[in-house]
mmCIF file of C-alpha atoms and ligand atoms in Angstrom:
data_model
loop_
_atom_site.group_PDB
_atom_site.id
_atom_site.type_symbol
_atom_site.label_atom_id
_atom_site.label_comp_id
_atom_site.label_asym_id
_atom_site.label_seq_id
_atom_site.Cartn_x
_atom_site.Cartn_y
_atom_site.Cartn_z
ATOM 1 C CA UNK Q 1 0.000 0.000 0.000
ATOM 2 C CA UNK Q 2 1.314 3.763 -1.023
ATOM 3 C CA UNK Q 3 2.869 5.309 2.318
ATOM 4 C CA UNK Q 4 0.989 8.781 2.574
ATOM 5 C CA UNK Q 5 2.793 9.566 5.489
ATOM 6 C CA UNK Q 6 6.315 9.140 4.277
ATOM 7 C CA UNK Q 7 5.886 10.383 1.063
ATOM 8 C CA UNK Q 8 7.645 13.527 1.035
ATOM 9 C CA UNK Q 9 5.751 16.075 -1.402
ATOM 10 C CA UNK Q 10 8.013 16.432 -4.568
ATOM 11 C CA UNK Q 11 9.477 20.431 -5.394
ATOM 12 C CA UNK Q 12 13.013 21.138 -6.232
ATOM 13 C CA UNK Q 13 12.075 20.831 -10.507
ATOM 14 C CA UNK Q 14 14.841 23.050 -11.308
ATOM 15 C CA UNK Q 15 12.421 24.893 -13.260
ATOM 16 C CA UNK Q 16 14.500 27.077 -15.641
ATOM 17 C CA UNK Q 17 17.576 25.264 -15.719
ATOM 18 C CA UNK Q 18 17.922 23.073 -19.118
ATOM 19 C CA UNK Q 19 18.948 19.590 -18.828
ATOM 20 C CA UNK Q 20 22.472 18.174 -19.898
ATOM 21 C CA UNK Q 21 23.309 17.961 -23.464
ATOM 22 C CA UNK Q 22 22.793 14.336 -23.922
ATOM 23 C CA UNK Q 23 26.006 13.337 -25.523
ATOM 24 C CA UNK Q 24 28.093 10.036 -25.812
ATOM 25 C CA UNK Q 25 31.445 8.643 -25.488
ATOM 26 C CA UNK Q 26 31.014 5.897 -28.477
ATOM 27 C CA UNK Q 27 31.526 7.329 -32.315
ATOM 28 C CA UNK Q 28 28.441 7.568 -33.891
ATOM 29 C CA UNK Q 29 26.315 6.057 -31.271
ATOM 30 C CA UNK Q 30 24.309 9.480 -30.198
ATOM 31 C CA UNK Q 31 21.254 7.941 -31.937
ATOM 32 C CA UNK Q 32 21.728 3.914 -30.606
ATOM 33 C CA UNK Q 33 18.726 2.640 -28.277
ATOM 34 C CA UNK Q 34 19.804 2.770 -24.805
ATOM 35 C CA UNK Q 35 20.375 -1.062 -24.083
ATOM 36 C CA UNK Q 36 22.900 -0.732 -27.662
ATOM 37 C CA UNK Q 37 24.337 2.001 -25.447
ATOM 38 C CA UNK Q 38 24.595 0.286 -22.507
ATOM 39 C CA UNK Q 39 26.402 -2.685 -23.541
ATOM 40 C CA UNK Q 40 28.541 -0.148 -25.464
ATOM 41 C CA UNK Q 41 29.381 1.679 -22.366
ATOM 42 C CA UNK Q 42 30.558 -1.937 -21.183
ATOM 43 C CA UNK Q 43 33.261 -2.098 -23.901
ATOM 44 C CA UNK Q 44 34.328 1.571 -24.193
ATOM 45 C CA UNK Q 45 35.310 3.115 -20.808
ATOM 46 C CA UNK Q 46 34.565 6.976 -20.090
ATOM 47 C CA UNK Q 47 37.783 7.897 -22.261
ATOM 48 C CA UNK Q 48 36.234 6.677 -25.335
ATOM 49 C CA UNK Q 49 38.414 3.980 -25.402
ATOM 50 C CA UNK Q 50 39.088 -0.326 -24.629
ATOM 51 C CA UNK Q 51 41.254 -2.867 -24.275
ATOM 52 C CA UNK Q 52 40.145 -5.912 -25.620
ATOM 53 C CA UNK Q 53 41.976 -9.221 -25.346
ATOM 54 C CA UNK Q 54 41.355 -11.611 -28.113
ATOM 55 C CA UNK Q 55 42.007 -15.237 -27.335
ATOM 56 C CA UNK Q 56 39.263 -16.558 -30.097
ATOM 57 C CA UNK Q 57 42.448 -18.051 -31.624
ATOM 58 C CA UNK Q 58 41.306 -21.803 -30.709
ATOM 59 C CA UNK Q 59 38.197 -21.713 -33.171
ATOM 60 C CA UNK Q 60 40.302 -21.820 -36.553
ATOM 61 C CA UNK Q 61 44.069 -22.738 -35.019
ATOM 62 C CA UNK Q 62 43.459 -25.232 -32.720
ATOM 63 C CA UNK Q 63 46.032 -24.750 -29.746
ATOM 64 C CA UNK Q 64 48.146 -21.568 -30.445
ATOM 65 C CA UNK Q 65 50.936 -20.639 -28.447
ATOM 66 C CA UNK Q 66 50.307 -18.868 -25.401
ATOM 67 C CA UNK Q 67 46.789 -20.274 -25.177
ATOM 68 C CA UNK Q 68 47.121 -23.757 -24.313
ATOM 69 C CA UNK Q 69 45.518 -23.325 -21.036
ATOM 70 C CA UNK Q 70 42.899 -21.361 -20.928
ATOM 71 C CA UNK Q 71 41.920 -22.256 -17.704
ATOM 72 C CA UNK Q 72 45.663 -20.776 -16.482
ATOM 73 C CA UNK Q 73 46.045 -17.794 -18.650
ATOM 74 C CA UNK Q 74 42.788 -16.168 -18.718
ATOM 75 C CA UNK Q 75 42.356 -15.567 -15.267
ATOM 76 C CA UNK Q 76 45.538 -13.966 -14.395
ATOM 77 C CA UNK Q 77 45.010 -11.433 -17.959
ATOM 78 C CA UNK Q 78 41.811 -10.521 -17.768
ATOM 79 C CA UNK Q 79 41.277 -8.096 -14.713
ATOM 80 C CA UNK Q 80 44.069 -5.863 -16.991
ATOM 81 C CA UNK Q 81 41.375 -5.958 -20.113
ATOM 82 C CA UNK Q 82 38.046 -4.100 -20.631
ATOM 83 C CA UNK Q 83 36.665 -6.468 -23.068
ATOM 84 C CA UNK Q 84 37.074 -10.175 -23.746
ATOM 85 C CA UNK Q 85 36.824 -11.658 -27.237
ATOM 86 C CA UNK Q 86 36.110 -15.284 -27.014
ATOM 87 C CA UNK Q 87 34.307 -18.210 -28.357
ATOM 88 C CA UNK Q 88 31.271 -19.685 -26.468
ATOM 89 C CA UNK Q 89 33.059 -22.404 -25.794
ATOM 90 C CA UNK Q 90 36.197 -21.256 -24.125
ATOM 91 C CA UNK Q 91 33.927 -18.346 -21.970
ATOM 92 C CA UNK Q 92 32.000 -21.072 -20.566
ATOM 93 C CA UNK Q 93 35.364 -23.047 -19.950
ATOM 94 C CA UNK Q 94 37.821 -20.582 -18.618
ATOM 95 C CA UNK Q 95 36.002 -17.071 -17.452
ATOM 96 C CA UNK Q 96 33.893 -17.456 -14.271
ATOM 97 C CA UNK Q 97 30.087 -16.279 -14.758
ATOM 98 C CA UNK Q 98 31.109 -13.132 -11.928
ATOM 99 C CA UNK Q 99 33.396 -11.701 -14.097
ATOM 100 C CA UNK Q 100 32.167 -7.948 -14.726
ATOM 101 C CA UNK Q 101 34.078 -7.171 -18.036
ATOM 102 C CA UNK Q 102 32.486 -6.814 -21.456
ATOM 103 C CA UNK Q 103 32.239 -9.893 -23.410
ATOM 104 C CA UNK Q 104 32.593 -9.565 -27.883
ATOM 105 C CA UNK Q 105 31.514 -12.892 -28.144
ATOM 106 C CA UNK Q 106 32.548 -14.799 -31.476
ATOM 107 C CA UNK Q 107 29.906 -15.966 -33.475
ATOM 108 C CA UNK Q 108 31.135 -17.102 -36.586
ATOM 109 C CA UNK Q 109 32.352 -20.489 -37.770
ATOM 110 C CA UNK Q 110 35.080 -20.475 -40.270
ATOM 111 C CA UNK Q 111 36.951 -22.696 -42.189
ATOM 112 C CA UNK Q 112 40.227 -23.807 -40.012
ATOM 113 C CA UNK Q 113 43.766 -22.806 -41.177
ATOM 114 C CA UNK Q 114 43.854 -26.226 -42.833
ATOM 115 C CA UNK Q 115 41.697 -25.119 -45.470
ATOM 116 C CA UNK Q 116 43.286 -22.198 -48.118
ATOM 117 C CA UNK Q 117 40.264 -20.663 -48.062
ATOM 118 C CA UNK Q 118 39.096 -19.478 -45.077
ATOM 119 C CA UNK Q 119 35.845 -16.974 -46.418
ATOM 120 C CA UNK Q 120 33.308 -19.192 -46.076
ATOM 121 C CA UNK Q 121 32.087 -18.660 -42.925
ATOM 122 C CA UNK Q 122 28.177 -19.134 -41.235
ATOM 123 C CA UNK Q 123 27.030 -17.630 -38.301
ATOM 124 C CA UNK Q 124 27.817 -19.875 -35.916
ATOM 125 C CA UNK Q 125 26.187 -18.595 -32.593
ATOM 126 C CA UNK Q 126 22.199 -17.576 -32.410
ATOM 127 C CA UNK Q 127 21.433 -14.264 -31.434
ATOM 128 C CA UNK Q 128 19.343 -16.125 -28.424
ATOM 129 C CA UNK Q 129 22.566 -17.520 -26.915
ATOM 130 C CA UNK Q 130 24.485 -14.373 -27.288
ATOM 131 C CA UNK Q 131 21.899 -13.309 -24.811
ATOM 132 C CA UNK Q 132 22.015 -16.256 -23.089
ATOM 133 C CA UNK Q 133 25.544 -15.242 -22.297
ATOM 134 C CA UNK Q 134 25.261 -11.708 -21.907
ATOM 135 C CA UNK Q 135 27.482 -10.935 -24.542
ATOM 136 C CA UNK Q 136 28.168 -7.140 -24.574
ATOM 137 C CA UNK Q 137 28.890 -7.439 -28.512
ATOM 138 C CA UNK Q 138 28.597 -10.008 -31.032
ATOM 139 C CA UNK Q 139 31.667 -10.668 -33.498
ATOM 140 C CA UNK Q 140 31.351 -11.203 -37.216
ATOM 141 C CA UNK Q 141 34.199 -12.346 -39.432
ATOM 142 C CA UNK Q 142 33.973 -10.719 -43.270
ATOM 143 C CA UNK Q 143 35.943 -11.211 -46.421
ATOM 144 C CA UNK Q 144 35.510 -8.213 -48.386
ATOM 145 C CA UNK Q 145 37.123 -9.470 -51.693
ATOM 146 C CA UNK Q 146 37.210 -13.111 -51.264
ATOM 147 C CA UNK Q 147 35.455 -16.336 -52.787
ATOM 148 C CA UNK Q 148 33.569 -16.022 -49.780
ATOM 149 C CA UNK Q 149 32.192 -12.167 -49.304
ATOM 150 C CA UNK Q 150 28.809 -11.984 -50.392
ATOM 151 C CA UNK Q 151 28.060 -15.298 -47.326
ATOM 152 C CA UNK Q 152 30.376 -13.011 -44.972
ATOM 153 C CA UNK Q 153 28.549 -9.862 -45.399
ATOM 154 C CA UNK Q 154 25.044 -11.956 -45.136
ATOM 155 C CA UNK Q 155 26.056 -13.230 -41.998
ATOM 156 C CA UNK Q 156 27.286 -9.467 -40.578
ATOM 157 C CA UNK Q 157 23.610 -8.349 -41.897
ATOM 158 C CA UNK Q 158 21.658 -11.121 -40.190
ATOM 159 C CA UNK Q 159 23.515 -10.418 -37.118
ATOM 160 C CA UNK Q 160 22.885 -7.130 -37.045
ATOM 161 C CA UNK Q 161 19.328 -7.702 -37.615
ATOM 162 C CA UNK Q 162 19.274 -9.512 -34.248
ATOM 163 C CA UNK Q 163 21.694 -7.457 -32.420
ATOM 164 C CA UNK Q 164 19.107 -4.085 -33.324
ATOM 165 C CA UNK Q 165 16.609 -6.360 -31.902
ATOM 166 C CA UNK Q 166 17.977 -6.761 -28.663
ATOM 167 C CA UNK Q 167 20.094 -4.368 -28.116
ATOM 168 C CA UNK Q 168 23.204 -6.006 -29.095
ATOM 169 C CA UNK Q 169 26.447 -4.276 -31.099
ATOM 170 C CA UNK Q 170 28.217 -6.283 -33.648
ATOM 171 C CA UNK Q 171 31.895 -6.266 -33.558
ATOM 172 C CA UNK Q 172 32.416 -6.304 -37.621
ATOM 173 C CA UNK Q 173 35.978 -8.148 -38.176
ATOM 174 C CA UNK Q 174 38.193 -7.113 -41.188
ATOM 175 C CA UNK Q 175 39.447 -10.528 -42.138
ATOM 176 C CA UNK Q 176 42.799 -10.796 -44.294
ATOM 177 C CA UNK Q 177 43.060 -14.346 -46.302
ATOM 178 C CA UNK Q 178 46.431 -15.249 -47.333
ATOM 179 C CA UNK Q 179 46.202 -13.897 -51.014
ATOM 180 C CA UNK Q 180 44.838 -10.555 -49.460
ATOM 181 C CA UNK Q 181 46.078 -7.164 -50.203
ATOM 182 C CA UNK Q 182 47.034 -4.956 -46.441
ATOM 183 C CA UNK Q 183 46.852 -1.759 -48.406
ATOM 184 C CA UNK Q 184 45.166 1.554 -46.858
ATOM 185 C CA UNK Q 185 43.379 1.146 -49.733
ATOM 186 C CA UNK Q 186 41.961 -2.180 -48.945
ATOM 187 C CA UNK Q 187 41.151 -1.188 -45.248
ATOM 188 C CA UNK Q 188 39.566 1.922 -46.101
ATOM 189 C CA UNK Q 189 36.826 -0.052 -48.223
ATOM 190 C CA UNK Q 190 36.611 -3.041 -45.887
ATOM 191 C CA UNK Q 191 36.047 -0.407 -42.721
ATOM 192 C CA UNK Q 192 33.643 1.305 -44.255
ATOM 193 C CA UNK Q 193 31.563 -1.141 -45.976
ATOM 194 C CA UNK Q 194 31.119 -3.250 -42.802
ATOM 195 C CA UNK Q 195 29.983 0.226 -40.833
ATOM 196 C CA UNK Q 196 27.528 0.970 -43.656
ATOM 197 C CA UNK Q 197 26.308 -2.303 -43.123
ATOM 198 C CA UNK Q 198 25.399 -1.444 -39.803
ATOM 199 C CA UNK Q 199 28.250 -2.617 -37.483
ATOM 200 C CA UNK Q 200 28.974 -1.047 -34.817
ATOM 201 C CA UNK Q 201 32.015 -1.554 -34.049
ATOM 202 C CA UNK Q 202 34.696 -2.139 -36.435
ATOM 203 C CA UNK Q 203 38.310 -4.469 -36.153
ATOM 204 C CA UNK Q 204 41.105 -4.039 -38.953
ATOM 205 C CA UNK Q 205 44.760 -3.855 -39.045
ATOM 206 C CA UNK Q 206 47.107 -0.910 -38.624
ATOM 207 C CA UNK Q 207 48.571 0.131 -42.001
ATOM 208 C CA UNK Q 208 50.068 3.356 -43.438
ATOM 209 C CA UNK Q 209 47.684 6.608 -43.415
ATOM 210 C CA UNK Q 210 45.575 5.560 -40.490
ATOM 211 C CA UNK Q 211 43.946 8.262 -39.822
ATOM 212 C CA UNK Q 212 42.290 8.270 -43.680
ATOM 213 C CA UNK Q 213 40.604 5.212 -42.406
ATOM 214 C CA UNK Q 214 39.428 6.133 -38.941
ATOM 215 C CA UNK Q 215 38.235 9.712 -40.492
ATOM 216 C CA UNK Q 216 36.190 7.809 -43.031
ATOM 217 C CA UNK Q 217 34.702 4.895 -41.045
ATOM 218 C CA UNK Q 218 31.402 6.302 -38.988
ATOM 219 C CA UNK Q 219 31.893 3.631 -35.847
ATOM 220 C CA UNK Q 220 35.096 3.053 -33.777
ATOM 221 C CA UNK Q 221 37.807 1.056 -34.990
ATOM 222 C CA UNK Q 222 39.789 -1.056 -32.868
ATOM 223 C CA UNK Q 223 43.296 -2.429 -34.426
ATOM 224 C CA UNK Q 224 43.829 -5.941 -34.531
ATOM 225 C CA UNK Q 225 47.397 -7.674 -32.756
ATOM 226 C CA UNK Q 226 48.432 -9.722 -35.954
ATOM 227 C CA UNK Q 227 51.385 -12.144 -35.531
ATOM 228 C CA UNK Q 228 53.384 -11.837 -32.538
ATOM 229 C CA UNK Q 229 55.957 -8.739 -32.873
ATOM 230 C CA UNK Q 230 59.029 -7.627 -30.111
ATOM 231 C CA UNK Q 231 56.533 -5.647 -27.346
ATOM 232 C CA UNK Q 232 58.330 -2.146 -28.152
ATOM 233 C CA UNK Q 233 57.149 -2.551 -31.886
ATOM 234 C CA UNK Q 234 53.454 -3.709 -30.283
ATOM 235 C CA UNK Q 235 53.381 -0.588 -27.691
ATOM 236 C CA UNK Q 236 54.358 1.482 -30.872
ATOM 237 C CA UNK Q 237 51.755 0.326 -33.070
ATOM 238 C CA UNK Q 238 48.881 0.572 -30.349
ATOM 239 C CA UNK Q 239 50.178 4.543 -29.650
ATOM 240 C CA UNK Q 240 50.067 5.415 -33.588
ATOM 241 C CA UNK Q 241 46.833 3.760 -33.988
ATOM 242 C CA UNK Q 242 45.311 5.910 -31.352
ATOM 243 C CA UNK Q 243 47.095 8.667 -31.880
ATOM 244 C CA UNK Q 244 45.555 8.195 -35.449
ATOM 245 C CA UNK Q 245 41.842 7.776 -34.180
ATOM 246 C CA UNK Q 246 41.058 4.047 -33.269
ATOM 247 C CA UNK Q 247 39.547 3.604 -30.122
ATOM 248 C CA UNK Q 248 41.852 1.094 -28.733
ATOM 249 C CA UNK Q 249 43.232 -2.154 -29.091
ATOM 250 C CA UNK Q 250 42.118 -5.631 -29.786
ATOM 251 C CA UNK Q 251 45.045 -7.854 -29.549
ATOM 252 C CA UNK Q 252 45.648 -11.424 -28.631
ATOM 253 C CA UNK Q 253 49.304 -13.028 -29.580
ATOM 254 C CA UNK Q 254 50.910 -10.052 -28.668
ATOM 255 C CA UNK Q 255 49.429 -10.191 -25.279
ATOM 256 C CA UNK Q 256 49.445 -13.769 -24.926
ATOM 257 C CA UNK Q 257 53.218 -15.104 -26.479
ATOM 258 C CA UNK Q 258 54.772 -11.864 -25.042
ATOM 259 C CA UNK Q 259 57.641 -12.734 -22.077
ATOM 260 C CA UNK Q 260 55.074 -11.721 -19.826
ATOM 261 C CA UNK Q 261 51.664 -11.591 -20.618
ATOM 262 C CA UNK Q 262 50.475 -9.898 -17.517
ATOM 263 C CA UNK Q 263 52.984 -6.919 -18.032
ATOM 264 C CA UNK Q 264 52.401 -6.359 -21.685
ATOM 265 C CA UNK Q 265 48.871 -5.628 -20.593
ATOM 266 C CA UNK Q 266 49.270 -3.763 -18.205
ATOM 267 C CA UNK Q 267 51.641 -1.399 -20.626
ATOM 268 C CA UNK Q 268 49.143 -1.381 -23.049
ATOM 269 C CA UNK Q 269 46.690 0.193 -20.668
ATOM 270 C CA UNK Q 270 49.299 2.666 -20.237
ATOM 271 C CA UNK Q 271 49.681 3.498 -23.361
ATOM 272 C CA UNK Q 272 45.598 3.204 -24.278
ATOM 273 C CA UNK Q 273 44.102 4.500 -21.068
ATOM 274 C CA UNK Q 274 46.802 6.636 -19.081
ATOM 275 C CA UNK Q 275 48.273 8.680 -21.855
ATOM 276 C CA UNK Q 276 51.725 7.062 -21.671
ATOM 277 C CA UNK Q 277 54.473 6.984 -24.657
ATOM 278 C CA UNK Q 278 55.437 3.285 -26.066
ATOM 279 C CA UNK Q 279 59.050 3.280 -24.703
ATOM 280 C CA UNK Q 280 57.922 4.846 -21.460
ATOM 281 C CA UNK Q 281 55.458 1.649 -21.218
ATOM 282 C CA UNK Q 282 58.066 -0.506 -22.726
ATOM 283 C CA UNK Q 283 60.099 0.491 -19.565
ATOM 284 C CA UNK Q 284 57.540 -0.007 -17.361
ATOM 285 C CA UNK Q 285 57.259 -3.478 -19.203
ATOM 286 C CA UNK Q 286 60.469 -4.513 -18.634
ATOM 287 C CA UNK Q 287 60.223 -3.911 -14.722
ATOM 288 C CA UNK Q 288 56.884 -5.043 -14.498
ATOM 289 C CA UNK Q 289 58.049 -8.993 -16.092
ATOM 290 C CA UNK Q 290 60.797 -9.038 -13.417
ATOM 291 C CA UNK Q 291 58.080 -8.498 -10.214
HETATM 292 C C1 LIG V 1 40.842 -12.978 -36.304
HETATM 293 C C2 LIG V 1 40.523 -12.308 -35.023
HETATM 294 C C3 LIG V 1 41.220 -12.754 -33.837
HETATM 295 O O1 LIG V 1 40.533 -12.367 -32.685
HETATM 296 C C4 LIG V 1 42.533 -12.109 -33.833
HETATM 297 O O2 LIG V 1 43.266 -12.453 -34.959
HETATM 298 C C5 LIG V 1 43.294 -12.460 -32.626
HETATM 299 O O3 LIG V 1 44.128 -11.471 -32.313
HETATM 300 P P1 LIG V 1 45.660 -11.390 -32.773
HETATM 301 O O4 LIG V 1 45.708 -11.351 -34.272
HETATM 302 O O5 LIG V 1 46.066 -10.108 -32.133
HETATM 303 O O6 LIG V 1 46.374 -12.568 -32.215
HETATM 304 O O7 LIG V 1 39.748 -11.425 -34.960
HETATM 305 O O8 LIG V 1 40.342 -12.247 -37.331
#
């Protein structure tokens, strides 16, 4: 029953004064639906920017280096991430169900690297068990320019459908296949095309004239690891790709097959979050391995 008594009659309004400008932190995301917004605000800290840590490797390669135990490598990384980019399967295996960081769950199926052509992906996780898991974004694999694109783009499109359904971003990934060009000119069409198709959040490589790319693509980009590099040439990359306009990082082998994983991390969140220069992390790096 209503409590008259303690019901304390409303009347500070602030009549006069105009509300806040509703603005927000995620490129091109003023207009999103407020759960899209929420999950987005999951990913992307205050700053604008994340760290995700990608260690989807296991879906296509099998065992890769550095990931052989989930169960042992996960939990010591992931408090030093903002977002985790994982399969179903190793999420359910390896991350406990309290963990409070944003999840860009995989959900395509690809080919394996024993196949030469890897574009031939389906969608490979349901849109209800991306809920299921609370995933905070939903990854999509494309092949602009391979056998395989048209299938690729269908499933980004489909799983965008879904995702604007429930309130879910899609995570559009810029896939390279062997015979691929890694030209600005390449990226700047793939980036684009996969925003225009409604993703929401886009993943590519670094490559020369950055900022062309990141100026032209509506959504944030966030710059894929590739193969393992030396962790001075990692930091370096990370700083020019923000420097350049991506919103952060989402890197896996040069997190996970670096000396020490733990420490790499935590340099790239220097670098990403706290303003720092690469050899000032780098530094920081090489102290940190040693503790
Ligand atoms: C593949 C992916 C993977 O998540 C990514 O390749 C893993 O990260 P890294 O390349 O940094 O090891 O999106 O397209």
């Amino acid at each position: 029953m209503a409590d008259k008594e303690g019901n304390i009659i409303a009347k500070d309004y602030g009549i006069g004064i105009k509300p806040p400008a509703q603005t927000f932190h995620v490129k091109g995301m003023g207009h999103a639906e407020w759960g899209m917004k929420t999950r987005l605000s999951q990913i992307f800290a205050a700053d604008g920017r994340t760290i995700m840590l990608a260690f989807d490797h296991g879906y296509i390669m099998g065992s890769t280096a550095g990931l052989e135990r989930l169960d042992l490598v996960i939990p010591q990384l992931m408090k030093y991430a903002d977002c985790l980019m994982a399969t179903r399967g190793a999420l359910r295996a390896c991350v406990p169900p309290d963990c409070r960081k944003a999840i860009a769950l995989r959900c395509t199926a690809d080919n394996s690297v024993l196949k030469d052509d890897m574009s031939h992906g389906v969608i490979g996780v349901g849109i209800e068990d991306a809920i299921r898991m609370n995933a905070s974004c939903m990854a999509v694999q494309c092949f602009v320019g391979a056998d395989g694109e048209l299938g690729s783009l269908n499933n980004l499109v489909r799983t965008v459908d879904a995702g604007e359904r429930y309130g879910i971003p899609v995570l559009g990934v810029v896939a390279v296949g062997k015979e691929m060009e890694r030209t600005t000119r390449y990226f700047a069409l793939a980036t684009r095309l996969l925003s225009e198709l409604g993703a929401h959040i886009i993943k590519t490589y670094y490559c020369e004239n950055f900022e062309q790319i990141t100026a032209a693509c509506p959504v944030p980009i966030v710059i894929a690891g590739g193969k393992k590099v030396p962790e001075l040439d990692a930091l370096q990359m990370a700083y020019r790709a923000i420097s350049e306009g991506a919103a952060g990082v989402d890197m896996g082998r040069n997190v996970l097959q670096a000396e020490s994983p733990v420490a790499m991390l935590k340099a790239i969140r220097m670098v990403i979050h706290e303003g720092a220069k690469p050899e000032e992390a780098y530094k920081a790096y090489q102290l940190m391995k040693e503790d």
